[in-house]
PDB file of C-alpha atoms and ligand atoms in Angstrom:
ATOM      1  CA  MET R   1       0.095  -0.192   0.187  1.00 78.00           C
ATOM      2  CA  ASN R   2       1.119   3.746  -0.820  1.00 91.00           C
ATOM      3  CA  LYS R   3       2.614   5.457   2.867  1.00 94.00           C
ATOM      4  CA  GLU R   4       1.687   8.775   1.195  1.00 96.00           C
ATOM      5  CA  ILE R   5      -1.989   8.092   0.467  1.00 97.00           C
ATOM      6  CA  VAL R   6      -1.978   6.288   3.519  1.00 98.00           C
ATOM      7  CA  ASP R   7      -0.569   9.303   5.547  1.00 98.00           C
ATOM      8  CA  PHE R   8      -2.421  12.229   3.648  1.00 98.00           C
ATOM      9  CA  THR R   9      -5.560  10.405   5.398  1.00 98.00           C
ATOM     10  CA  LYS R  10      -4.523  10.051   8.966  1.00 98.00           C
ATOM     11  CA  THR R  11      -3.852  13.260   8.629  1.00 98.00           C
ATOM     12  CA  LEU R  12      -6.906  14.702   7.597  1.00 98.00           C
ATOM     13  CA  VAL R  13      -8.704  12.241   9.884  1.00 98.00           C
ATOM     14  CA  LEU R  14      -6.569  13.710  12.910  1.00 98.00           C
ATOM     15  CA  THR R  15      -7.916  17.320  10.897  1.00 98.00           C
ATOM     16  CA  ALA R  16     -11.677  15.982  11.724  1.00 98.00           C
ATOM     17  CA  GLY R  17     -11.025  14.851  15.325  1.00 98.00           C
ATOM     18  CA  SER R  18     -10.092  17.779  16.000  1.00 98.00           C
ATOM     19  CA  MET R  19     -13.101  19.180  14.835  1.00 98.00           C
ATOM     20  CA  LEU R  20     -14.973  17.643  16.294  1.00 98.00           C
ATOM     21  CA  ARG R  21     -13.440  18.210  19.884  1.00 98.00           C
ATOM     22  CA  GLU R  22     -13.557  21.657  18.980  1.00 97.00           C
ATOM     23  CA  ALA R  23     -18.045  21.051  18.523  1.00 96.00           C
ATOM     24  CA  LEU R  24     -18.267  19.247  22.068  1.00 96.00           C
ATOM     25  CA  ILE R  25     -16.905  23.192  23.538  1.00 95.00           C
ATOM     26  CA  GLY R  26     -20.136  23.716  22.598  1.00 86.00           C
ATOM     27  CA  GLN R  27     -23.791  22.812  22.519  1.00 88.00           C
ATOM     28  CA  VAL R  28     -24.227  19.557  19.928  1.00 88.00           C
ATOM     29  CA  TYR R  29     -27.750  19.998  19.079  1.00 89.00           C
ATOM     30  CA  CYS R  30     -29.302  16.701  17.380  1.00 90.00           C
ATOM     31  CA  ALA R  31     -32.504  15.353  15.178  1.00 84.00           C
ATOM     32  CA  TYR R  32     -33.914  12.105  14.596  1.00 92.00           C
ATOM     33  CA  LYS R  33     -33.526  10.013  11.548  1.00 90.00           C
ATOM     34  CA  GLU R  34     -36.385   9.365   9.862  1.00 88.00           C
ATOM     35  CA  GLY R  35     -38.175  10.294  12.802  1.00 88.00           C
ATOM     36  CA  ASP R  36     -36.351   7.267  15.286  1.00 88.00           C
ATOM     37  CA  GLN R  37     -35.479   8.650  18.570  1.00 92.00           C
ATOM     38  CA  ARG R  38     -32.414   5.869  18.418  1.00 88.00           C
ATOM     39  CA  ASP R  39     -30.895   7.686  15.173  1.00 85.00           C
ATOM     40  CA  LEU R  40     -29.452  10.519  15.770  1.00 87.00           C
ATOM     41  CA  LEU R  41     -28.071  13.306  13.297  1.00 86.00           C
ATOM     42  CA  THR R  42     -26.432  16.585  14.090  1.00 92.00           C
ATOM     43  CA  GLU R  43     -24.881  19.181  11.582  1.00 94.00           C
ATOM     44  CA  TYR R  44     -21.386  17.545  12.357  1.00 97.00           C
ATOM     45  CA  ASP R  45     -22.120  14.454  10.537  1.00 97.00           C
ATOM     46  CA  VAL R  46     -22.565  16.255   7.711  1.00 97.00           C
ATOM     47  CA  LYS R  47     -19.532  18.675   8.216  1.00 97.00           C
ATOM     48  CA  ILE R  48     -17.107  15.543   9.075  1.00 98.00           C
ATOM     49  CA  GLN R  49     -18.637  13.779   5.956  1.00 98.00           C
ATOM     50  CA  ASP R  50     -18.136  16.566   3.390  1.00 98.00           C
ATOM     51  CA  PHE R  51     -14.811  17.372   4.718  1.00 98.00           C
ATOM     52  CA  LEU R  52     -13.303  14.251   3.811  1.00 98.00           C
ATOM     53  CA  ILE R  53     -14.684  13.602   0.660  1.00 98.00           C
ATOM     54  CA  SER R  54     -13.965  17.025  -0.423  1.00 98.00           C
ATOM     55  CA  ARG R  55     -10.663  16.452   0.826  1.00 98.00           C
ATOM     56  CA  LEU R  56     -10.359  13.615  -0.854  1.00 98.00           C
ATOM     57  CA  ARG R  57     -11.760  14.169  -3.883  1.00 97.00           C
ATOM     58  CA  LYS R  58      -9.611  17.252  -4.317  1.00 98.00           C
ATOM     59  CA  GLU R  59      -6.509  14.671  -3.904  1.00 97.00           C
ATOM     60  CA  TYR R  60      -8.052  11.967  -5.949  1.00 97.00           C
ATOM     61  CA  PRO R  61     -11.150  13.143  -8.360  1.00 97.00           C
ATOM     62  CA  LYS R  62     -11.567   9.650  -9.941  1.00 96.00           C
ATOM     63  CA  HIS R  63     -12.372   8.174  -6.864  1.00 97.00           C
ATOM     64  CA  LYS R  64     -16.073   7.265  -5.351  1.00 97.00           C
ATOM     65  CA  PHE R  65     -17.439   7.430  -2.113  1.00 97.00           C
ATOM     66  CA  ILE R  66     -19.422   5.341  -0.160  1.00 97.00           C
ATOM     67  CA  SER R  67     -20.565   7.503   3.087  1.00 97.00           C
ATOM     68  CA  GLU R  68     -23.574   7.050   5.451  1.00 96.00           C
ATOM     69  CA  GLU R  69     -24.814   9.941   5.419  1.00 94.00           C
ATOM     70  CA  GLN R  70     -25.484  10.611   1.301  1.00 94.00           C
ATOM     71  CA  SER R  71     -27.550   8.807  -1.375  1.00 91.00           C
ATOM     72  CA  ASN R  72     -24.624   6.234  -2.655  1.00 91.00           C
ATOM     73  CA  ASN R  73     -24.939   3.843  -5.101  1.00 87.00           C
ATOM     74  CA  GLN R  74     -23.913  -0.046  -5.889  1.00 89.00           C
ATOM     75  CA  ASP R  75     -20.638   0.704  -7.853  1.00 92.00           C
ATOM     76  CA  LEU R  76     -17.843  -0.991  -6.343  1.00 95.00           C
ATOM     77  CA  SER R  77     -15.448  -0.998  -8.910  1.00 96.00           C
ATOM     78  CA  GLY R  78     -12.376   1.251  -8.753  1.00 97.00           C
ATOM     79  CA  LEU R  79     -10.801   2.624  -5.677  1.00 97.00           C
ATOM     80  CA  VAL R  80     -13.730   3.455  -2.989  1.00 97.00           C
ATOM     81  CA  TRP R  81     -13.878   5.165   0.132  1.00 98.00           C
ATOM     82  CA  ILE R  82     -15.939   3.708   2.621  1.00 98.00           C
ATOM     83  CA  ILE R  83     -16.746   6.225   5.674  1.00 98.00           C
ATOM     84  CA  ASP R  84     -18.289   7.005   8.343  1.00 98.00           C
ATOM     85  CA  PRO R  85     -17.827  10.280   9.993  1.00 98.00           C
ATOM     86  CA  ILE R  86     -19.080  10.059  13.442  1.00 98.00           C
ATOM     87  CA  ASP R  87     -19.786   5.997  14.367  1.00 98.00           C
ATOM     88  CA  GLY R  88     -21.708   6.067  17.532  1.00 97.00           C
ATOM     89  CA  THR R  89     -23.155   9.229  17.477  1.00 97.00           C
ATOM     90  CA  THR R  90     -25.149   9.027  20.246  1.00 97.00           C
ATOM     91  CA  ASN R  91     -21.959   8.848  22.232  1.00 97.00           C
ATOM     92  CA  PHE R  92     -20.837  11.705  20.898  1.00 97.00           C
ATOM     93  CA  VAL R  93     -24.381  13.855  21.664  1.00 96.00           C
ATOM     94  CA  CYS R  94     -24.665  11.991  25.344  1.00 96.00           C
ATOM     95  CA  PHE R  95     -21.547  10.768  26.749  1.00 96.00           C
ATOM     96  CA  LYS R  96     -18.878  13.734  24.119  1.00 96.00           C
ATOM     97  CA  LYS R  97     -16.840  10.333  24.409  1.00 98.00           C
ATOM     98  CA  ASP R  98     -16.311   7.206  22.973  1.00 98.00           C
ATOM     99  CA  PHE R  99     -17.208   7.796  19.311  1.00 98.00           C
ATOM    100  CA  ALA R 100     -14.801   7.514  16.071  1.00 98.00           C
ATOM    101  CA  ILE R 101     -14.653   8.539  12.704  1.00 98.00           C
ATOM    102  CA  SER R 102     -14.174   5.565  10.470  1.00 98.00           C
ATOM    103  CA  VAL R 103     -12.220   5.678   6.930  1.00 98.00           C
ATOM    104  CA  ALA R 104     -11.375   2.625   4.417  1.00 98.00           C
ATOM    105  CA  LEU R 105     -10.404   2.435   0.993  1.00 98.00           C
ATOM    106  CA  TYR R 106     -11.524  -0.306  -0.912  1.00 98.00           C
ATOM    107  CA  GLN R 107     -10.405  -1.736  -4.545  1.00 98.00           C
ATOM    108  CA  ASP R 108     -13.144  -3.151  -6.353  1.00 98.00           C
ATOM    109  CA  GLY R 109     -14.864  -4.554  -3.522  1.00 97.00           C
ATOM    110  CA  LYS R 110     -11.433  -6.235  -2.227  1.00 98.00           C
ATOM    111  CA  PRO R 111      -9.642  -3.533   1.378  1.00 98.00           C
ATOM    112  CA  LEU R 112      -6.114  -2.285   1.176  1.00 98.00           C
ATOM    113  CA  PHE R 113      -6.518   0.064   4.487  1.00 98.00           C
ATOM    114  CA  GLY R 114      -9.157   1.928   6.919  1.00 98.00           C
ATOM    115  CA  ILE R 115      -8.731   3.816   9.949  1.00 98.00           C
ATOM    116  CA  VAL R 116     -10.400   4.246  13.255  1.00 98.00           C
ATOM    117  CA  TYR R 117      -9.829   7.260  15.088  1.00 98.00           C
ATOM    118  CA  ASP R 118     -11.275   7.214  18.452  1.00 98.00           C
ATOM    119  CA  VAL R 119     -11.484  11.040  18.604  1.00 98.00           C
ATOM    120  CA  ILE R 120     -11.369  11.468  22.600  1.00 98.00           C
ATOM    121  CA  LYS R 121      -9.003   9.414  23.546  1.00 98.00           C
ATOM    122  CA  GLY R 122      -6.785   9.680  20.499  1.00 98.00           C
ATOM    123  CA  ASP R 123      -6.161   6.290  19.990  1.00 98.00           C
ATOM    124  CA  LEU R 124      -5.772   5.946  15.605  1.00 98.00           C
ATOM    125  CA  TYR R 125      -6.564   1.743  14.681  1.00 98.00           C
ATOM    126  CA  LEU R 126      -5.110   1.697  10.818  1.00 98.00           C
ATOM    127  CA  GLY R 127      -4.851  -1.452   9.079  1.00 98.00           C
ATOM    128  CA  ILE R 128      -3.232  -2.389   6.171  1.00 98.00           C
ATOM    129  CA  THR R 129      -4.341  -5.366   4.042  1.00 98.00           C
ATOM    130  CA  GLY R 130      -1.388  -8.126   4.032  1.00 97.00           C
ATOM    131  CA  GLN R 131       0.925  -5.231   6.443  1.00 97.00           C
ATOM    132  CA  GLY R 132      -0.348  -5.488  10.058  1.00 98.00           C
ATOM    133  CA  ALA R 133      -2.790  -3.575  12.325  1.00 98.00           C
ATOM    134  CA  TYR R 134      -1.239  -0.846  14.124  1.00 98.00           C
ATOM    135  CA  LEU R 135      -2.516   1.022  16.588  1.00 98.00           C
ATOM    136  CA  ASN R 136      -0.685   4.508  17.025  1.00 98.00           C
ATOM    137  CA  ASN R 137       1.931   3.353  15.057  1.00 96.00           C
ATOM    138  CA  GLN R 138       2.675   0.209  17.330  1.00 98.00           C
ATOM    139  CA  LYS R 139       2.663  -2.246  15.127  1.00 98.00           C
ATOM    140  CA  LEU R 140       0.105  -5.381  17.007  1.00 98.00           C
ATOM    141  CA  SER R 141       0.698  -8.925  17.677  1.00 97.00           C
ATOM    142  CA  ARG R 142      -1.725 -11.726  17.067  1.00 97.00           C
ATOM    143  CA  ILE R 143      -4.756 -12.265  18.756  1.00 96.00           C
ATOM    144  CA  ASN R 144      -4.554 -14.874  21.589  1.00 91.00           C
ATOM    145  CA  GLU R 145      -6.950 -17.546  20.967  1.00 90.00           C
ATOM    146  CA  CYS R 146      -9.945 -17.608  24.069  1.00 94.00           C
ATOM    147  CA  GLU R 147     -12.297 -20.304  25.030  1.00 97.00           C
ATOM    148  CA  LEU R 148     -15.841 -19.394  24.954  1.00 98.00           C
ATOM    149  CA  LYS R 149     -16.440 -19.156  28.510  1.00 98.00           C
ATOM    150  CA  ASN R 150     -13.707 -16.259  28.411  1.00 98.00           C
ATOM    151  CA  CYS R 151     -15.373 -14.718  26.055  1.00 98.00           C
ATOM    152  CA  ILE R 152     -16.819 -11.058  26.684  1.00 98.00           C
ATOM    153  CA  LEU R 153     -19.672 -10.036  23.970  1.00 98.00           C
ATOM    154  CA  ASP R 154     -20.778  -6.896  23.005  1.00 98.00           C
ATOM    155  CA  ALA R 155     -23.806  -6.038  21.578  1.00 98.00           C
ATOM    156  CA  SER R 156     -27.077  -3.780  21.683  1.00 97.00           C
ATOM    157  CA  LEU R 157     -30.385  -4.298  22.935  1.00 97.00           C
ATOM    158  CA  ASN R 158     -31.884  -3.255  20.070  1.00 97.00           C
ATOM    159  CA  SER R 159     -29.769  -6.171  18.200  1.00 98.00           C
ATOM    160  CA  VAL R 160     -30.501  -8.730  20.849  1.00 98.00           C
ATOM    161  CA  GLN R 161     -34.336  -8.020  20.163  1.00 97.00           C
ATOM    162  CA  ILE R 162     -33.956  -7.992  16.204  1.00 98.00           C
ATOM    163  CA  PHE R 163     -32.185 -11.191  16.078  1.00 98.00           C
ATOM    164  CA  TYR R 164     -35.342 -12.493  18.323  1.00 97.00           C
ATOM    165  CA  ASN R 165     -38.313 -10.700  16.810  1.00 97.00           C
ATOM    166  CA  ARG R 166     -37.038 -10.351  12.784  1.00 97.00           C
ATOM    167  CA  TYR R 167     -34.745 -14.136  12.622  1.00 97.00           C
ATOM    168  CA  ASN R 168     -36.326 -15.749  15.323  1.00 96.00           C
ATOM    169  CA  ARG R 169     -32.597 -16.240  17.139  1.00 97.00           C
ATOM    170  CA  PRO R 170     -32.550 -15.817  21.150  1.00 96.00           C
ATOM    171  CA  ILE R 171     -29.392 -14.678  21.063  1.00 97.00           C
ATOM    172  CA  PHE R 172     -29.920 -13.584  24.733  1.00 97.00           C
ATOM    173  CA  ASN R 173     -29.484 -17.586  25.680  1.00 96.00           C
ATOM    174  CA  ILE R 174     -25.802 -17.343  24.763  1.00 97.00           C
ATOM    175  CA  ALA R 175     -24.889 -15.303  28.047  1.00 97.00           C
ATOM    176  CA  GLN R 176     -25.194 -18.668  29.952  1.00 97.00           C
ATOM    177  CA  ASP R 177     -21.863 -19.301  28.196  1.00 98.00           C
ATOM    178  CA  ILE R 178     -20.064 -16.464  28.167  1.00 98.00           C
ATOM    179  CA  ARG R 179     -17.773 -13.680  31.149  1.00 98.00           C
ATOM    180  CA  GLY R 180     -19.814 -11.318  30.207  1.00 98.00           C
ATOM    181  CA  HIS R 181     -21.628  -8.877  27.689  1.00 97.00           C
ATOM    182  CA  ARG R 182     -21.313  -4.881  27.348  1.00 98.00           C
ATOM    183  CA  SER R 183     -22.644  -2.272  25.265  1.00 98.00           C
ATOM    184  CA  LEU R 184     -20.150   0.684  24.241  1.00 97.00           C
ATOM    185  CA  GLY R 185     -22.874   1.876  21.304  1.00 97.00           C
ATOM    186  CA  VAL R 186     -19.508   2.131  18.375  1.00 98.00           C
ATOM    187  CA  ALA R 187     -19.558  -0.854  16.234  1.00 98.00           C
ATOM    188  CA  SER R 188     -15.532   0.445  14.662  1.00 98.00           C
ATOM    189  CA  LEU R 189     -14.489   0.655  18.124  1.00 98.00           C
ATOM    190  CA  ALA R 190     -15.967  -2.675  19.821  1.00 98.00           C
ATOM    191  CA  ILE R 191     -14.196  -4.304  16.510  1.00 98.00           C
ATOM    192  CA  CYS R 192     -10.704  -2.814  17.515  1.00 98.00           C
ATOM    193  CA  LYS R 193     -11.166  -3.964  20.576  1.00 98.00           C
ATOM    194  CA  ILE R 194     -11.568  -7.271  19.366  1.00 98.00           C
ATOM    195  CA  ALA R 195      -8.393  -6.820  18.046  1.00 98.00           C
ATOM    196  CA  LEU R 196      -7.236  -5.662  21.426  1.00 98.00           C
ATOM    197  CA  GLY R 197      -7.849  -8.250  23.044  1.00 97.00           C
ATOM    198  CA  GLU R 198     -10.561  -6.891  25.119  1.00 98.00           C
ATOM    199  CA  ILE R 199     -13.447  -8.111  24.109  1.00 98.00           C
ATOM    200  CA  GLN R 200     -13.616 -10.954  21.715  1.00 98.00           C
ATOM    201  CA  ILE R 201     -17.284 -10.935  20.183  1.00 98.00           C
ATOM    202  CA  TYR R 202     -19.096  -7.936  18.463  1.00 98.00           C
ATOM    203  CA  LEU R 203     -22.956  -8.853  17.288  1.00 98.00           C
ATOM    204  CA  SER R 204     -25.259  -6.565  15.321  1.00 98.00           C
ATOM    205  CA  ALA R 205     -28.242  -7.214  13.557  1.00 98.00           C
ATOM    206  CA  LYS R 206     -28.006  -4.484  11.166  1.00 97.00           C
ATOM    207  CA  LEU R 207     -24.675  -3.079  10.738  1.00 98.00           C
ATOM    208  CA  LYS R 208     -23.701  -1.142   7.794  1.00 98.00           C
ATOM    209  CA  ALA R 209     -20.197  -1.147   5.286  1.00 98.00           C
ATOM    210  CA  TRP R 210     -19.645   2.076   6.767  1.00 98.00           C
ATOM    211  CA  ASP R 211     -19.183   0.675  10.008  1.00 98.00           C
ATOM    212  CA  PHE R 212     -17.305  -2.089   9.809  1.00 98.00           C
ATOM    213  CA  ALA R 213     -14.823  -1.445   6.575  1.00 98.00           C
ATOM    214  CA  ALA R 214     -12.154  -0.306   8.336  1.00 98.00           C
ATOM    215  CA  ALA R 215     -12.326  -1.831  11.475  1.00 98.00           C
ATOM    216  CA  GLY R 216     -12.648  -5.234   9.584  1.00 98.00           C
ATOM    217  CA  ILE R 217      -9.396  -4.896   8.108  1.00 98.00           C
ATOM    218  CA  PHE R 218      -7.870  -3.868  11.407  1.00 98.00           C
ATOM    219  CA  LEU R 219      -9.305  -7.043  12.982  1.00 98.00           C
ATOM    220  CA  ASN R 220      -8.375  -9.620  10.056  1.00 98.00           C
ATOM    221  CA  GLU R 221      -4.577  -8.386  10.621  1.00 98.00           C
ATOM    222  CA  VAL R 222      -4.094 -10.048  13.548  1.00 98.00           C
ATOM    223  CA  GLY R 223      -6.373 -12.854  12.804  1.00 98.00           C
ATOM    224  CA  GLY R 224      -9.763 -12.298  14.340  1.00 98.00           C
ATOM    225  CA  TYR R 225     -12.488 -13.287  11.540  1.00 98.00           C
ATOM    226  CA  TYR R 226     -15.935 -10.957  10.565  1.00 98.00           C
ATOM    227  CA  GLY R 227     -19.027 -12.034   8.482  1.00 98.00           C
ATOM    228  CA  ALA R 228     -22.486 -11.897   8.217  1.00 97.00           C
ATOM    229  CA  VAL R 229     -24.786 -14.265  10.321  1.00 97.00           C
ATOM    230  CA  CYS R 230     -28.648 -15.413   9.903  1.00 96.00           C
ATOM    231  CA  GLN R 231     -27.780 -16.708   5.709  1.00 92.00           C
ATOM    232  CA  GLU R 232     -27.223 -13.065   5.120  1.00 91.00           C
ATOM    233  CA  SER R 233     -24.349 -11.557   2.664  1.00 94.00           C
ATOM    234  CA  LEU R 234     -22.364  -8.503   3.217  1.00 96.00           C
ATOM    235  CA  SER R 235     -22.767  -5.518   1.581  1.00 95.00           C
ATOM    236  CA  LEU R 236     -20.669  -2.855   0.994  1.00 96.00           C
ATOM    237  CA  THR R 237     -23.545  -0.459   0.474  1.00 94.00           C
ATOM    238  CA  GLY R 238     -25.129   0.171   3.196  1.00 92.00           C
ATOM    239  CA  LYS R 239     -26.987  -2.347   3.098  1.00 94.00           C
ATOM    240  CA  PRO R 240     -28.216  -3.320   7.081  1.00 96.00           C
ATOM    241  CA  THR R 241     -26.737  -6.969   7.250  1.00 97.00           C
ATOM    242  CA  ALA R 242     -26.886  -9.598  10.692  1.00 97.00           C
ATOM    243  CA  PHE R 243     -23.148  -8.767  10.898  1.00 98.00           C
ATOM    244  CA  MET R 244     -20.523 -10.818  13.376  1.00 98.00           C
ATOM    245  CA  ALA R 245     -17.421 -10.628  14.414  1.00 98.00           C
ATOM    246  CA  CYS R 246     -14.930 -12.918  16.238  1.00 98.00           C
ATOM    247  CA  SER R 247     -10.804 -12.914  17.401  1.00 98.00           C
ATOM    248  CA  SER R 248     -10.567 -16.521  15.628  1.00 98.00           C
ATOM    249  CA  LYS R 249     -12.691 -17.998  12.770  1.00 98.00           C
ATOM    250  CA  SER R 250     -13.097 -21.045  15.553  1.00 97.00           C
ATOM    251  CA  LEU R 251     -14.806 -18.905  17.379  1.00 98.00           C
ATOM    252  CA  PHE R 252     -16.544 -17.359  14.777  1.00 98.00           C
ATOM    253  CA  HIS R 253     -18.133 -20.752  12.915  1.00 97.00           C
ATOM    254  CA  GLN R 254     -18.311 -22.369  16.900  1.00 97.00           C
ATOM    255  CA  ILE R 255     -21.054 -19.410  18.391  1.00 98.00           C
ATOM    256  CA  LEU R 256     -22.984 -19.280  14.562  1.00 97.00           C
ATOM    257  CA  LEU R 257     -23.568 -22.951  14.525  1.00 96.00           C
ATOM    258  CA  LYS R 258     -24.155 -23.220  18.131  1.00 96.00           C
ATOM    259  CA  TYR R 259     -26.578 -19.993  18.173  1.00 96.00           C
ATOM    260  CA  PHE R 260     -27.275 -19.135  14.766  1.00 95.00           C
ATOM    261  CA  LYS R 261     -28.541 -22.402  12.620  1.00 87.00           C
ATOM    262  CA  LYS R 262     -32.072 -23.410  12.514  1.00 77.00           C
TER     263      LYS R 262
HETATM  264  C1  IPD V 301     -24.121   3.570  15.126  1.00 84.30           C
HETATM  265  C2  IPD V 301     -23.070   2.699  16.132  1.00 84.30           C
HETATM  266  C3  IPD V 301     -23.943   1.462  17.013  1.00 84.30           C
HETATM  267  C4  IPD V 301     -24.121  -0.051  16.186  1.00 84.30           C
HETATM  268  C5  IPD V 301     -25.290   1.171  15.078  1.00 84.30           C
HETATM  269  C6  IPD V 301     -24.390   1.947  14.239  1.00 84.30           C
HETATM  270  P1  IPD V 301     -24.055   5.580  13.862  1.00 84.30           P
HETATM  271  O1  IPD V 301     -23.271   4.215  14.198  1.00 84.30           O
HETATM  272  O2  IPD V 301     -21.604   1.397  15.569  1.00 84.30           O
HETATM  273  O3  IPD V 301     -23.041   0.907  17.678  1.00 84.30           O
HETATM  274  O4  IPD V 301     -25.041  -0.069  16.912  1.00 84.30           O
HETATM  275  O5  IPD V 301     -25.750   0.212  14.068  1.00 84.30           O
HETATM  276  O6  IPD V 301     -25.421   2.765  13.588  1.00 84.30           O
HETATM  277  O7  IPD V 301     -24.966   5.319  13.637  1.00 84.30           O
HETATM  278  O8  IPD V 301     -24.080   6.184  15.732  1.00 84.30           O
HETATM  279  O9  IPD V 301     -23.049   6.076  12.723  1.00 84.30           O
HETATM  280 CA1   CA V 302     -22.323   4.231  12.621  1.00 84.30          CA
HETATM  281 CA1   CA V 303     -22.542   7.574  11.626  1.00 84.30          CA
END
């Protein structure tokens, strides 16, 4: 992977992070997307998206963009950026922390590199396909295997309800077989935390490409694994998908077999 493009993207993401920290000094107002009080939108979701896309487009006029706050087409040919300007908008509004900027570059649907930036902690996660995962420029080693009974799972109550109501998967039964569960409210950072060995499983009943595009690269580079569940297939263009990320492929398949097969 060309170092210049990675470094340029890093600089942009760090600048966007400063814009968000500055925004939090004042009052942040939010609206509901499509009247859903569980889906917040602030002016900064759009501002950061516009900032990132305009700078990237200026530098790389032929590249395409898939991003949460715009309408996207299905064309994955060539070089395509997949962007979540703020992942974890509820955390951004309510806690002023635990949210991220997520930017990934794909070529013909294949991942090249991704950056997830934890804006308040200042942690920058970089995954480069075939070259490794770096936390603040430090290369990570492979994730240690973890038995199911020692695993911590991240999932939202919303997702647990959807897995049951829409897919008829009573995934809450996994509670008796694992160490515990948490809900960070930010998919990209939860997936990065699997790569760090802090948690082992992330589940979402409706994940979109921009939530996992960058973090998934980071996770893969240290031996983690992710994919669709409930007989769905992953979409890179924004169709919500039943999704699971795990610290290893074997753990992924073990959970799939025990809790998702019908
Ligand atoms: C959300 C967060 C959350 C996940 C939702 C996402 P947003 O991102 O990542 O953890 O459960 O599915 O939509 O909407 O704040 O960018
Ligand atoms: Ca998101
Ligand atoms: Ca978002």
